[in-house]
XYZ file of C-alpha atoms in Angstrom:
763
model
C 0.000 0.000 0.000
C 2.952 2.308 0.481
C 3.500 4.748 -2.359
C 6.495 6.786 -3.318
C 6.888 9.813 -1.124
C 9.982 11.411 -2.587
C 8.405 13.529 -5.306
C 7.989 17.208 -4.351
C 4.572 18.700 -5.049
C 3.438 22.089 -6.249
C 1.544 24.373 -3.889
C -1.667 22.389 -3.506
C -3.500 19.980 -1.238
C -1.747 16.755 -0.294
C -3.901 13.941 1.014
C -2.545 11.409 3.505
C -4.123 8.237 4.795
C -3.591 8.082 8.562
C -3.403 4.829 10.518
C -3.468 4.054 14.223
C -5.990 6.670 15.378
C -8.306 5.427 18.123
C -10.264 8.562 18.979
C -10.927 12.122 17.888
C -8.177 13.453 20.147
C -5.653 11.450 18.089
C -6.759 13.407 15.007
C -6.392 16.675 16.903
C -2.882 15.747 18.031
C -1.744 14.939 14.480
C -3.361 18.110 13.176
C -1.538 20.274 15.724
C 1.769 18.577 14.909
C 1.421 19.136 11.154
C 0.308 22.733 11.563
C 3.549 23.528 13.390
C 5.498 22.916 10.165
C 6.413 26.055 8.204
C 3.938 26.887 5.447
C 1.713 23.890 6.221
C -2.037 24.022 6.954
C -3.577 20.671 7.853
C -6.989 19.238 8.646
C -7.226 15.695 10.008
C -10.528 13.818 9.965
C -10.908 10.899 12.378
C -14.028 9.550 10.644
C -12.416 9.177 7.201
C -8.872 8.623 8.555
C -7.475 11.213 6.163
C -5.384 14.341 6.466
C -5.801 17.124 3.924
C -2.652 19.263 3.954
C -1.944 22.488 2.066
C 1.801 22.796 1.362
C 4.092 25.281 -0.433
C 5.520 24.673 -3.907
C 8.120 21.924 -4.055
C 7.268 20.518 -0.637
C 8.248 16.882 -0.120
C 5.332 14.797 1.216
C 7.893 12.560 2.932
C 8.374 15.332 5.501
C 4.672 15.222 6.332
C 4.715 11.443 6.697
C 7.803 11.593 8.932
C 6.118 14.174 11.162
C 3.010 11.991 11.550
C 5.162 8.971 12.382
C 6.969 10.984 15.067
C 3.584 11.473 16.682
C 3.144 7.697 16.924
C 0.847 7.064 13.955
C 1.287 5.865 10.378
C 0.789 7.876 7.199
C 0.931 7.176 3.472
C -0.030 8.840 0.249
C -3.253 7.270 -1.050
C -3.046 4.801 -3.895
C -4.259 6.610 -7.050
C -7.816 5.604 -7.877
C -7.912 3.554 -11.030
C -10.410 4.504 -13.715
C -12.034 1.113 -13.256
C -12.260 -1.465 -10.477
C -8.960 -3.226 -10.091
C -10.178 -6.793 -9.876
C -12.362 -9.008 -11.959
C -15.314 -8.807 -9.634
C -15.589 -5.052 -9.954
C -14.923 -4.512 -6.249
C -12.527 -1.878 -5.007
C -10.361 -3.565 -2.343
C -10.886 -2.320 1.205
C -13.530 0.202 0.150
C -15.898 -1.038 2.806
C -13.505 -2.570 5.243
C -13.339 -6.027 3.633
C -9.910 -7.591 4.319
C -8.853 -4.428 6.143
C -5.923 -5.427 8.416
C -6.842 -3.096 11.278
C -10.484 -4.193 11.288
C -9.492 -7.861 11.015
C -7.118 -7.450 13.968
C -9.892 -5.957 16.108
C -12.237 -8.779 15.097
C -9.707 -11.473 16.062
C -8.967 -9.788 19.397
C -12.666 -9.446 20.189
C -13.477 -13.066 19.406
C -10.577 -14.436 21.427
C -11.142 -12.160 24.415
C -14.861 -12.997 24.520
C -14.163 -16.734 24.666
C -11.521 -16.282 27.382
C -13.306 -13.648 29.487
C -16.689 -15.329 30.005
C -15.336 -18.141 32.258
C -13.101 -15.666 34.158
C -16.082 -13.472 35.087
C -18.248 -16.507 35.865
C -15.670 -17.989 38.270
C -15.104 -14.663 40.040
C -18.793 -13.887 40.520
C -20.154 -17.366 41.301
C -18.514 -18.986 44.371
C -19.873 -22.411 43.377
C -17.578 -22.382 40.338
C -14.455 -21.600 42.390
C -12.689 -24.983 42.365
C -9.362 -25.584 44.112
C -7.091 -23.825 41.642
C -9.660 -21.564 39.985
C -7.551 -18.433 40.538
C -4.674 -19.863 38.502
C -7.096 -20.885 35.746
C -8.376 -17.303 35.765
C -4.828 -16.012 35.362
C -4.191 -18.377 32.462
C -7.361 -17.238 30.679
C -7.171 -13.529 31.528
C -3.488 -12.895 30.774
C -3.833 -13.094 26.947
C -6.873 -10.800 27.115
C -5.158 -8.141 29.230
C -1.801 -8.279 27.424
C -2.579 -9.190 23.803
C -6.239 -8.283 23.212
C -5.880 -4.955 25.034
C -2.602 -4.103 23.286
C -4.179 -1.352 21.083
C -5.286 0.437 24.261
C -1.864 0.113 25.898
C -0.123 1.375 22.756
C -2.467 4.365 22.498
C -2.078 5.107 26.214
C 1.723 5.155 25.796
C 1.382 7.578 22.886
C -0.896 9.752 25.035
C 1.622 9.702 27.878
C 4.450 10.794 25.591
C 2.384 13.792 24.511
C 1.069 14.663 27.950
C -2.593 13.898 27.238
C -5.181 11.467 28.545
C -8.048 9.799 26.693
C -10.383 6.856 27.028
C -7.431 4.601 26.102
C -5.407 5.944 29.028
C -8.226 5.115 31.424
C -8.683 1.602 30.035
C -4.964 0.800 30.029
C -4.373 2.239 33.491
C -7.240 0.329 35.082
C -6.614 -3.018 33.388
C -2.850 -2.972 33.932
C -3.285 -1.966 37.591
C -5.789 -4.765 38.163
C -3.542 -7.278 36.391
C -0.312 -6.308 38.148
C -1.958 -6.323 41.555
C -3.512 -9.699 40.840
C -0.053 -11.039 39.939
C 1.340 -9.655 43.197
C -1.507 -11.169 45.195
C -1.105 -14.556 43.509
C 2.696 -14.858 43.708
C 3.585 -12.848 46.815
C 0.322 -12.669 48.733
C -2.177 -15.264 49.842
C -4.461 -15.201 46.785
C -2.561 -18.102 45.210
C -3.287 -20.455 48.115
C -5.141 -23.600 46.960
C -8.820 -23.411 47.803
C -8.874 -19.577 48.012
C -12.413 -18.199 47.686
C -13.994 -14.882 46.777
C -17.087 -15.080 49.003
C -20.231 -13.285 47.892
C -20.041 -10.449 50.423
C -21.030 -6.890 49.591
C -19.558 -5.374 52.739
C -17.612 -2.183 53.353
C -14.750 -3.395 55.496
C -10.971 -3.116 55.336
C -9.542 -6.128 53.538
C -6.055 -7.504 53.067
C -5.227 -6.621 49.460
C -2.761 -9.462 49.048
C -5.663 -11.922 49.176
C -7.663 -10.337 46.343
C -7.441 -10.648 42.569
C -9.136 -8.404 40.016
C -8.627 -10.420 36.823
C -12.341 -10.467 35.920
C -12.467 -6.672 36.088
C -9.476 -6.259 33.757
C -10.630 -8.923 31.268
C -14.259 -7.733 31.302
C -13.351 -4.112 30.657
C -11.072 -5.117 27.773
C -13.729 -7.246 26.094
C -16.536 -4.704 26.415
C -14.416 -1.843 25.089
C -13.106 -3.981 22.222
C -16.689 -4.745 21.177
C -17.530 -1.056 21.029
C -14.362 -0.235 19.081
C -14.914 -3.026 16.578
C -18.458 -2.009 15.647
C -17.440 1.641 15.449
C -14.475 0.836 13.205
C -16.537 -1.407 10.932
C -19.099 1.347 10.420
C -16.408 3.952 9.798
C -14.648 1.777 7.203
C -17.673 2.047 4.886
C -17.058 5.736 4.171
C -15.442 4.867 0.827
C -18.494 2.968 -0.402
C -20.093 6.177 -1.680
C -17.207 6.699 -4.079
C -17.311 3.095 -5.239
C -21.056 3.350 -5.861
C -20.539 6.536 -7.886
C -17.809 5.012 -10.019
C -19.884 1.875 -10.579
C -22.663 3.981 -12.142
C -20.632 4.474 -15.278
C -20.707 2.126 -18.260
C -18.081 -0.643 -18.227
C -17.754 -0.994 -22.001
C -18.742 0.991 -25.083
C -19.503 0.362 -28.774
C -17.110 2.613 -30.718
C -17.520 3.436 -34.417
C -14.201 3.013 -36.223
C -14.155 3.107 -40.018
C -17.927 2.685 -39.954
C -17.715 -0.557 -37.962
C -18.930 -0.971 -34.383
C -16.255 -2.310 -32.035
C -16.890 -3.020 -28.356
C -14.040 -1.837 -26.115
C -13.480 -1.277 -22.394
C -14.425 2.199 -21.202
C -10.782 2.890 -20.219
C -9.752 2.654 -23.887
C -12.191 5.349 -25.025
C -10.437 8.484 -26.285
C -11.601 12.082 -26.683
C -12.996 12.437 -30.211
C -14.138 8.810 -30.517
C -17.713 8.309 -31.728
C -19.754 5.640 -29.948
C -23.255 4.184 -30.262
C -25.867 4.362 -27.497
C -28.968 2.223 -27.992
C -32.307 2.666 -26.170
C -31.991 1.676 -22.506
C -28.188 1.870 -22.475
C -26.057 4.199 -20.364
C -24.160 6.930 -22.156
C -20.531 5.903 -21.733
C -18.969 9.341 -21.180
C -19.562 13.063 -21.580
C -19.920 14.088 -25.204
C -21.869 15.734 -28.025
C -24.592 14.010 -30.053
C -23.238 13.466 -33.574
C -26.438 11.983 -34.996
C -29.838 10.725 -33.908
C -32.354 12.087 -31.441
C -33.781 10.724 -28.227
C -34.978 11.482 -24.718
C -32.252 11.160 -22.080
C -33.092 10.404 -18.455
C -30.585 12.581 -16.583
C -32.429 12.614 -13.250
C -29.675 10.688 -11.471
C -27.246 13.529 -12.134
C -29.356 16.666 -12.517
C -32.444 15.961 -10.420
C -34.627 17.094 -13.337
C -37.696 14.842 -13.376
C -38.594 15.413 -17.053
C -36.427 13.531 -19.598
C -34.317 15.838 -21.749
C -34.821 15.764 -25.529
C -31.489 15.700 -27.368
C -30.545 15.854 -31.026
C -27.415 16.405 -33.103
C -25.226 19.096 -31.531
C -26.597 18.701 -27.977
C -24.314 17.764 -25.085
C -24.908 14.626 -23.027
C -23.427 13.428 -19.753
C -21.887 10.047 -18.990
C -23.903 7.569 -16.847
C -27.253 9.061 -17.910
C -29.677 6.698 -19.673
C -30.845 6.835 -23.260
C -34.624 6.429 -22.927
C -35.564 6.743 -26.610
C -33.896 6.301 -30.020
C -30.411 5.367 -31.188
C -27.694 7.970 -30.644
C -24.173 8.393 -31.949
C -22.117 10.452 -29.494
C -18.688 12.049 -29.916
C -16.685 11.810 -26.673
C -15.579 15.193 -25.321
C -14.349 14.210 -21.847
C -13.113 10.866 -20.533
C -11.769 9.401 -17.301
C -11.276 11.782 -14.401
C -12.487 14.771 -16.450
C -16.092 13.545 -16.708
C -18.913 15.005 -14.661
C -19.375 11.651 -12.885
C -15.710 11.548 -11.798
C -15.868 15.171 -10.674
C -18.959 14.353 -8.628
C -17.062 11.499 -6.957
C -14.361 14.026 -6.093
C -17.018 16.339 -4.630
C -18.335 13.563 -2.390
C -14.848 12.663 -1.179
C -13.964 16.301 -0.515
C -17.203 16.869 1.383
C -16.683 13.749 3.519
C -13.086 14.655 4.313
C -14.022 18.185 5.290
C -16.961 17.232 7.507
C -16.645 18.688 11.002
C -15.509 16.032 13.471
C -17.545 15.425 16.598
C -15.416 14.750 19.669
C -16.347 11.534 21.395
C -17.972 12.373 24.687
C -16.186 9.607 26.567
C -12.803 10.988 25.505
C -13.714 14.496 26.619
C -14.715 13.164 30.020
C -11.631 10.943 30.212
C -9.345 13.894 29.527
C -10.450 15.361 32.870
C -11.291 12.185 34.758
C -7.992 10.310 34.255
C -5.662 12.963 35.763
C -8.038 13.327 38.724
C -8.059 9.562 39.354
C -4.266 9.358 39.162
C -3.998 12.265 41.571
C -6.416 10.580 44.007
C -4.426 7.312 43.799
C -1.163 9.141 44.537
C -2.772 11.075 47.422
C -4.222 7.816 48.781
C -0.795 6.147 48.687
C 0.849 9.095 50.409
C -1.890 9.424 53.029
C -1.708 5.733 54.029
C 2.066 5.800 54.218
C 1.977 9.077 56.127
C -0.492 7.605 58.594
C 1.982 4.857 59.437
C 0.336 1.939 57.619
C 2.386 -0.733 55.855
C 3.506 -0.375 52.259
C 1.260 -3.319 51.310
C -1.831 -1.687 52.795
C -0.996 1.664 51.158
C -0.494 0.123 47.731
C -3.655 -1.971 48.149
C -5.734 1.181 48.638
C -4.022 3.092 45.804
C -4.408 0.237 43.320
C -8.032 -0.240 44.391
C -8.678 3.382 43.388
C -7.247 2.737 39.909
C -9.195 -0.510 39.524
C -12.571 0.877 40.569
C -12.043 3.976 38.407
C -11.936 1.865 35.248
C -15.628 1.885 34.329
C -16.674 -1.333 32.647
C -20.070 0.148 31.775
C -18.334 2.812 29.723
C -17.651 0.173 27.095
C -21.362 -0.635 26.991
C -22.736 2.909 27.225
C -22.542 3.778 23.549
C -22.733 0.331 21.832
C -25.836 -0.879 23.689
C -27.797 2.341 23.133
C -26.748 2.298 19.482
C -27.672 -1.365 19.143
C -31.154 -0.913 20.594
C -31.739 2.490 18.981
C -30.621 1.400 15.533
C -32.549 -1.856 15.886
C -35.734 0.031 16.706
C -34.965 2.394 13.841
C -34.616 -0.520 11.433
C -38.086 -1.728 12.459
C -39.430 1.685 11.466
C -37.391 1.900 8.259
C -34.661 4.166 9.652
C -31.028 3.014 9.343
C -28.545 5.014 11.469
C -24.874 4.605 10.579
C -22.933 5.601 13.693
C -22.544 7.593 16.918
C -21.375 10.799 15.202
C -24.765 10.954 13.491
C -26.562 11.311 16.797
C -24.608 14.388 17.844
C -25.549 16.083 14.572
C -29.295 15.508 15.021
C -29.292 17.344 18.340
C -27.898 20.511 16.782
C -29.782 20.541 13.451
C -31.934 23.644 12.919
C -32.368 23.641 9.120
C -33.514 20.757 6.927
C -32.847 20.993 3.188
C -35.118 18.785 1.072
C -34.507 17.567 -2.449
C -37.710 17.670 -4.508
C -37.676 14.779 -6.958
C -38.095 11.421 -5.228
C -38.076 12.980 -1.768
C -40.993 15.383 -1.503
C -42.444 14.023 -4.762
C -42.756 10.492 -6.112
C -40.004 11.064 -8.683
C -42.107 9.476 -11.433
C -44.038 11.117 -14.252
C -47.794 10.682 -13.880
C -50.833 11.802 -15.843
C -52.530 14.350 -13.595
C -55.119 15.955 -15.883
C -57.041 15.238 -19.105
C -58.599 18.250 -20.870
C -60.851 17.320 -23.780
C -62.041 19.719 -26.480
C -65.804 20.331 -26.768
C -67.467 17.327 -28.377
C -64.676 14.911 -27.391
C -65.167 12.336 -24.662
C -62.438 11.995 -22.022
C -62.430 8.186 -22.252
C -62.025 8.252 -26.039
C -59.214 10.822 -25.800
C -57.364 8.635 -23.308
C -58.023 5.417 -25.227
C -56.656 6.612 -28.564
C -53.736 8.570 -27.108
C -52.850 5.753 -24.707
C -52.920 3.155 -27.475
C -50.449 5.135 -29.574
C -48.158 6.043 -26.633
C -48.114 2.433 -25.455
C -45.946 1.634 -28.468
C -43.348 4.231 -27.439
C -40.483 3.810 -24.931
C -40.454 7.493 -23.923
C -41.057 7.978 -20.132
C -43.803 10.553 -20.762
C -45.473 8.209 -23.247
C -45.352 5.400 -20.686
C -46.986 7.650 -18.064
C -49.881 8.319 -20.477
C -50.176 4.653 -21.450
C -50.198 3.520 -17.801
C -52.955 5.975 -16.857
C -54.988 5.036 -19.941
C -54.690 1.338 -19.148
C -55.895 1.921 -15.576
C -58.930 3.910 -16.740
C -59.861 2.270 -20.044
C -58.594 -1.245 -19.199
C -57.938 -2.489 -22.774
C -56.026 -0.466 -25.362
C -56.240 -1.204 -29.120
C -53.102 -1.990 -31.097
C -51.949 0.883 -33.357
C -51.008 0.473 -37.014
C -48.393 2.357 -39.040
C -46.817 3.612 -35.818
C -44.045 6.176 -36.357
C -41.850 8.218 -34.045
C -41.383 11.814 -35.211
C -37.975 12.847 -33.846
C -38.201 15.472 -31.150
C -41.948 16.024 -31.642
C -44.023 12.951 -30.780
C -45.684 9.927 -32.347
C -48.282 9.224 -35.008
C -50.212 6.197 -36.279
C -53.592 4.676 -37.017
C -55.804 3.491 -34.130
C -59.212 1.901 -34.877
C -59.241 3.587 -38.285
C -58.380 7.057 -36.895
C -55.191 8.862 -37.943
C -53.917 9.841 -34.459
C -51.157 12.343 -33.637
C -49.774 12.743 -30.072
C -46.952 15.085 -29.049
C -45.908 18.734 -29.203
C -48.312 21.399 -30.424
C -45.994 21.893 -33.407
C -46.524 18.259 -34.491
C -50.291 18.794 -34.658
C -49.713 22.069 -36.533
C -47.761 20.112 -39.169
C -51.044 18.249 -39.783
C -53.043 21.512 -39.771
C -54.579 20.596 -36.424
C -54.658 23.675 -34.188
C -55.604 23.873 -30.529
C -58.784 25.725 -29.638
C -58.475 28.887 -27.472
C -59.683 26.887 -24.464
C -56.986 24.238 -24.978
C -54.317 26.909 -25.549
C -55.271 28.557 -22.264
C -55.241 25.255 -20.359
C -51.863 24.418 -21.877
C -50.441 27.797 -20.848
C -51.664 27.473 -17.258
C -50.158 23.981 -16.892
C -46.808 24.972 -18.399
C -46.628 28.035 -16.154
C -46.727 25.597 -13.240
C -43.825 23.651 -14.712
C -45.909 20.742 -15.943
C -45.497 18.946 -19.271
C -48.365 19.196 -21.757
C -48.976 16.721 -24.608
C -51.427 17.586 -27.398
C -53.684 14.952 -28.997
C -55.477 15.079 -32.347
C -57.078 12.778 -34.890
C -58.969 12.917 -38.147
C -57.788 16.459 -38.904
C -58.757 18.078 -35.602
C -57.067 18.793 -32.215
C -59.062 16.833 -29.622
C -57.464 17.709 -26.278
C -54.346 17.992 -24.119
C -52.852 15.716 -21.470
C -50.984 17.165 -18.468
C -48.071 15.150 -17.029
C -46.046 15.973 -13.923
C -44.160 14.582 -10.978
C -46.693 14.320 -8.127
C -46.290 15.116 -4.428
C -46.219 12.167 -2.040
C -49.364 11.971 0.048
C -47.431 12.179 3.336
C -45.044 15.024 2.450
C -47.191 17.900 3.792
C -47.660 16.117 7.122
C -43.914 15.455 7.333
C -43.086 19.136 6.712
C -45.455 20.139 9.518
C -43.799 17.637 11.870
C -40.327 18.906 10.959
C -41.444 22.411 11.895
C -42.717 21.033 15.218
C -39.169 19.786 15.888
C -37.924 23.344 15.513
C -36.494 22.848 12.017
C -36.741 25.273 9.093
C -37.493 23.400 5.816
C -35.837 24.516 2.564
C -36.662 23.031 -0.872
C -33.508 22.552 -2.979
C -33.887 21.143 -6.487
C -32.444 20.934 -9.962
C -35.933 21.419 -11.413
C -37.129 24.749 -12.782
C -38.390 27.570 -10.574
C -42.060 27.198 -11.509
C -42.171 23.505 -10.609
C -40.303 24.090 -7.347
C -42.593 26.949 -6.234
C -45.695 24.920 -7.036
C -44.506 21.899 -5.049
C -43.311 24.038 -2.122
C -46.673 25.788 -1.863
C -48.454 22.441 -1.904
C -46.511 21.038 1.074
C -46.014 24.229 3.086
C -42.379 25.185 2.429
C -41.518 28.879 2.232
C -37.822 28.821 1.247
C -37.108 27.527 -2.287
C -33.795 27.260 -4.145
C -34.290 25.913 -7.685
C -32.389 25.184 -10.909
C -29.179 24.132 -9.157
C -26.574 21.650 -10.360
C -24.823 19.159 -8.014
C -21.915 21.485 -7.201
C -24.378 24.291 -6.562
C -26.156 22.081 -4.028
C -22.901 21.599 -2.138
C -22.303 25.360 -2.237
C -25.823 26.057 -0.914
C -25.265 23.683 2.027
C -21.857 25.232 2.711
C -23.341 28.741 2.568
C -26.048 27.838 5.082
C -23.377 26.342 7.355
C -21.283 29.505 7.002
C -24.313 31.456 8.209
C -24.160 29.485 11.456
C -26.882 26.968 10.647
C -26.581 23.253 11.351
C -27.978 21.620 8.238
C -29.695 18.312 7.580
C -30.073 17.281 3.923
C -32.697 14.812 2.681
C -32.245 13.468 -0.856
C -32.328 10.375 -3.020
C -30.384 10.910 -6.239
C -26.778 10.738 -7.358
C -26.943 14.504 -7.715
C -27.675 14.726 -3.976
C -24.677 12.633 -2.859
C -22.135 15.485 -2.532
C -24.667 17.634 -0.649
C -25.566 14.705 1.639
C -21.881 14.285 2.455
C -21.381 18.031 2.979
C -24.378 18.445 5.292
C -24.009 18.080 9.049
C -26.613 15.324 8.796
C -27.379 13.466 5.560
C -30.611 11.490 5.200
C -31.096 9.404 2.055
C -34.367 7.906 0.881
C -33.901 4.157 0.577
C -35.946 4.227 -2.618
C -33.155 6.292 -4.211
C -29.704 5.455 -5.530
C -26.989 3.493 -3.747
C -24.683 6.492 -4.089
C -26.989 8.760 -2.088
C -27.494 6.047 0.534
C -23.758 5.460 0.956
C -22.995 9.190 1.192
C -25.638 9.752 3.871
C -25.619 9.319 7.644
C -29.167 7.943 7.881
C -31.108 5.894 5.323
C -34.912 6.112 5.216
C -35.916 2.706 3.871
C -39.603 3.387 3.246
C -39.171 6.464 1.052
C -41.702 8.275 3.255
C -40.584 11.761 4.290
C -42.183 11.202 7.704
C -39.354 8.739 8.280
C -37.013 11.750 8.387
C -39.003 13.024 11.377
C -38.738 9.628 13.058
C -35.005 9.497 12.281
C -34.299 12.830 13.946
C -36.503 12.079 16.973
C -35.011 8.596 17.432
C -31.456 9.874 16.999
C -32.003 12.568 19.608
C -33.534 10.068 22.014
C -30.643 7.641 21.453
C -28.079 10.393 22.038
C -29.850 11.348 25.257
C -29.736 7.695 26.337
C -26.016 7.468 25.572
C -25.320 10.567 27.656
C -27.329 9.150 30.560
C -25.423 5.873 30.225
C -22.070 7.670 30.237
C -23.034 9.661 33.316
C -23.997 6.592 35.325
C -21.082 4.544 33.980
C -18.804 7.091 35.621
C -21.057 7.908 38.583
C -21.125 4.388 40.041
C -17.347 4.179 39.910
C -16.780 7.709 41.159
C -18.995 6.946 44.154
C -16.848 3.885 44.920
C -13.518 5.747 44.707
C -13.723 7.044 48.326
C -14.496 3.480 49.468
C -11.386 2.243 47.655
C -9.260 5.074 49.034
C -10.304 4.103 52.575
C -9.108 0.544 51.932
C -12.561 -1.012 52.234
C -12.971 -2.281 48.677
C -13.213 -6.035 48.328
C -13.212 -7.864 44.976
C -16.876 -8.762 45.193
C -17.812 -5.124 45.735
C -15.675 -4.109 42.758
C -17.305 -6.813 40.648
C -20.764 -5.853 41.867
C -20.180 -2.201 41.025
C -19.052 -3.256 37.571
C -22.042 -5.574 37.091
C -24.632 -3.186 38.504
C -23.482 -0.247 36.389
C -23.482 -2.513 33.323
C -26.995 -3.785 34.077
C -28.221 -0.230 34.538
C -26.695 0.858 31.216
C -28.207 -2.091 29.358
C -31.601 -1.597 30.998
C -31.629 2.094 30.197
C -30.742 1.348 26.581
C -33.533 -1.228 26.294
C -36.063 1.517 27.009
C -35.458 2.670 23.415
C -37.428 -0.356 22.221
C -40.577 1.495 23.265
C -39.906 4.440 20.928
C -43.045 5.255 18.920
C -43.249 6.683 15.417
C -45.239 9.818 14.645
C -46.619 8.012 11.579
C -49.870 6.214 12.258
C -49.130 3.529 9.669
C -45.599 2.636 10.808
C -45.106 -1.015 11.467
C -43.464 -2.119 14.645
């Protein structure tokens, strides 16, 4: 994975992949170290494990890597992204954590420590299981857990010590090592190793002889619980690159190139600027280019958000990864590889993810204060006992007891259990939450930006009105128009045909069907010469709309709707109005978002008229329309610059960069994989009310985590004076650990009773 680091770079951003970080404070430490270098400005993101560094001209990246390594972490220049997946399966290695060495190491440590720790805790807590040499069996089982499985914590604690800081890792390492070393002393030099030694089930506050007590179950239990939390957090974090993989996978994998008038299929990587290639109906356009010949309707909604297919003909530009929904096209490639709009959008997503504000883990913030205080109390306890004339053994027993009881086992359960229950309840309601950082964002959100197509609306073209000319029956108008459009592949034609089928049931088969490029279709249906399409197509047949139809057409188009004219037997017979329709639950969802104290904003690539119409229908005041993907990112960034904390709800590829840029990204599960991967929360049901549930559930889960963290510390803090007075026995330490853990789990389980605001949500 290591790449050459000896080539100086011009004044620009250098990206480094950072390894070995265990918490947000690690990222802050690296960032401070890099920013001390002359001419260097660095931002380190713990979530994506990347550092973005601005350096002067000619700066050698090797200097940056060396500086990171001095801090105790690893760094490397990222492997350049290939234009196509590097293996036969189309998968990008390690994009989602598969075969990731660090994740695999955590998984192995967790599995081994779980198997070894369960019997250690059982023997310590259940006197009936304490056979003659049970304490030595406990040592045999616990030693690998405390030394090998907990090694990442010890290594991080050592790095913290060298830099004069304290984090969660410091607390874990200090407590487990203290418990282990004292247990070794008690076993080899005290009386704890005596055959038949028992830990009686006594929850009494009385001075005890420390040399008779072992704390192996505390050390092993803490290690296992914390490892479980770290593993699930790391696995979730490793999936950050999946958004980029999903974007790149949208593109075509091969293309039919015209060379000397002959079609030749080649891999997309071999396509050159200036090559002409063929795109048949239903195929993806291979790359950005200009139509050389042919005409068609192109579905560009995945990139532009525009719900109406775009008509293209010779001379028009087209974008790679969009879908040819109509006729055959020949396109001349104008941009390939990393220059295409799709590749640039992938870059936008990556940049937005890397630049996302990092949320400090609450446990680390508490640990930064708690650890120095605990160490100080332990030192004071040692000095006080020695000063009072007690033996060295008694003094060290009390001091070590302070360190042992201060290592809160429940802290390892506080976040994972609440997340497990909260996310499980969310999944039942169609809300998938990706990680703990998401919860912090939901608490602060005050503005929710909503994509229109597929989020507030259905995202599909539907027939919403039929206006017949005087003397023409509605059913006949639909029957003849639907029969002709049923033979067309155009999305608007299919919307008309679907509605006609639902209303008329059986449609006749047209004869002499013909597609008139860029205008519509014509043919013979039940002996009638029928024309369906633009007003200009009917005019070509001397069929002109009546004043009433012209007025109806004008009103519909002013609202951003698409109007199709229908005529037969020499006369215009009516118009059909097609549009993307609002979801039935969207207005209720907007009202509920307002009740949560959020300001809704409609952000769309559609035209202004459509956006205003939809916004008025659902109760949104702020509208930003006719924006391209980069503009969406800029809008989110501008709102953030104004001091707002922004949630973004979207479903399309065009929304992915904005979802990544937003403080909280919510993707409709009915949308594209790219949007889902770039988001923080996925709304499986495609119902906007799920966004309300997601925010409420996330806030409730965050509140539960904070309560858990408070009590995880509180139980142990309350026991510190007991330990300092020398009255802590192993059973009391184990009971404190067990009781705090039970409380945390019980408090988390209360999330199972969370209710949705939607009356039709399944539970």
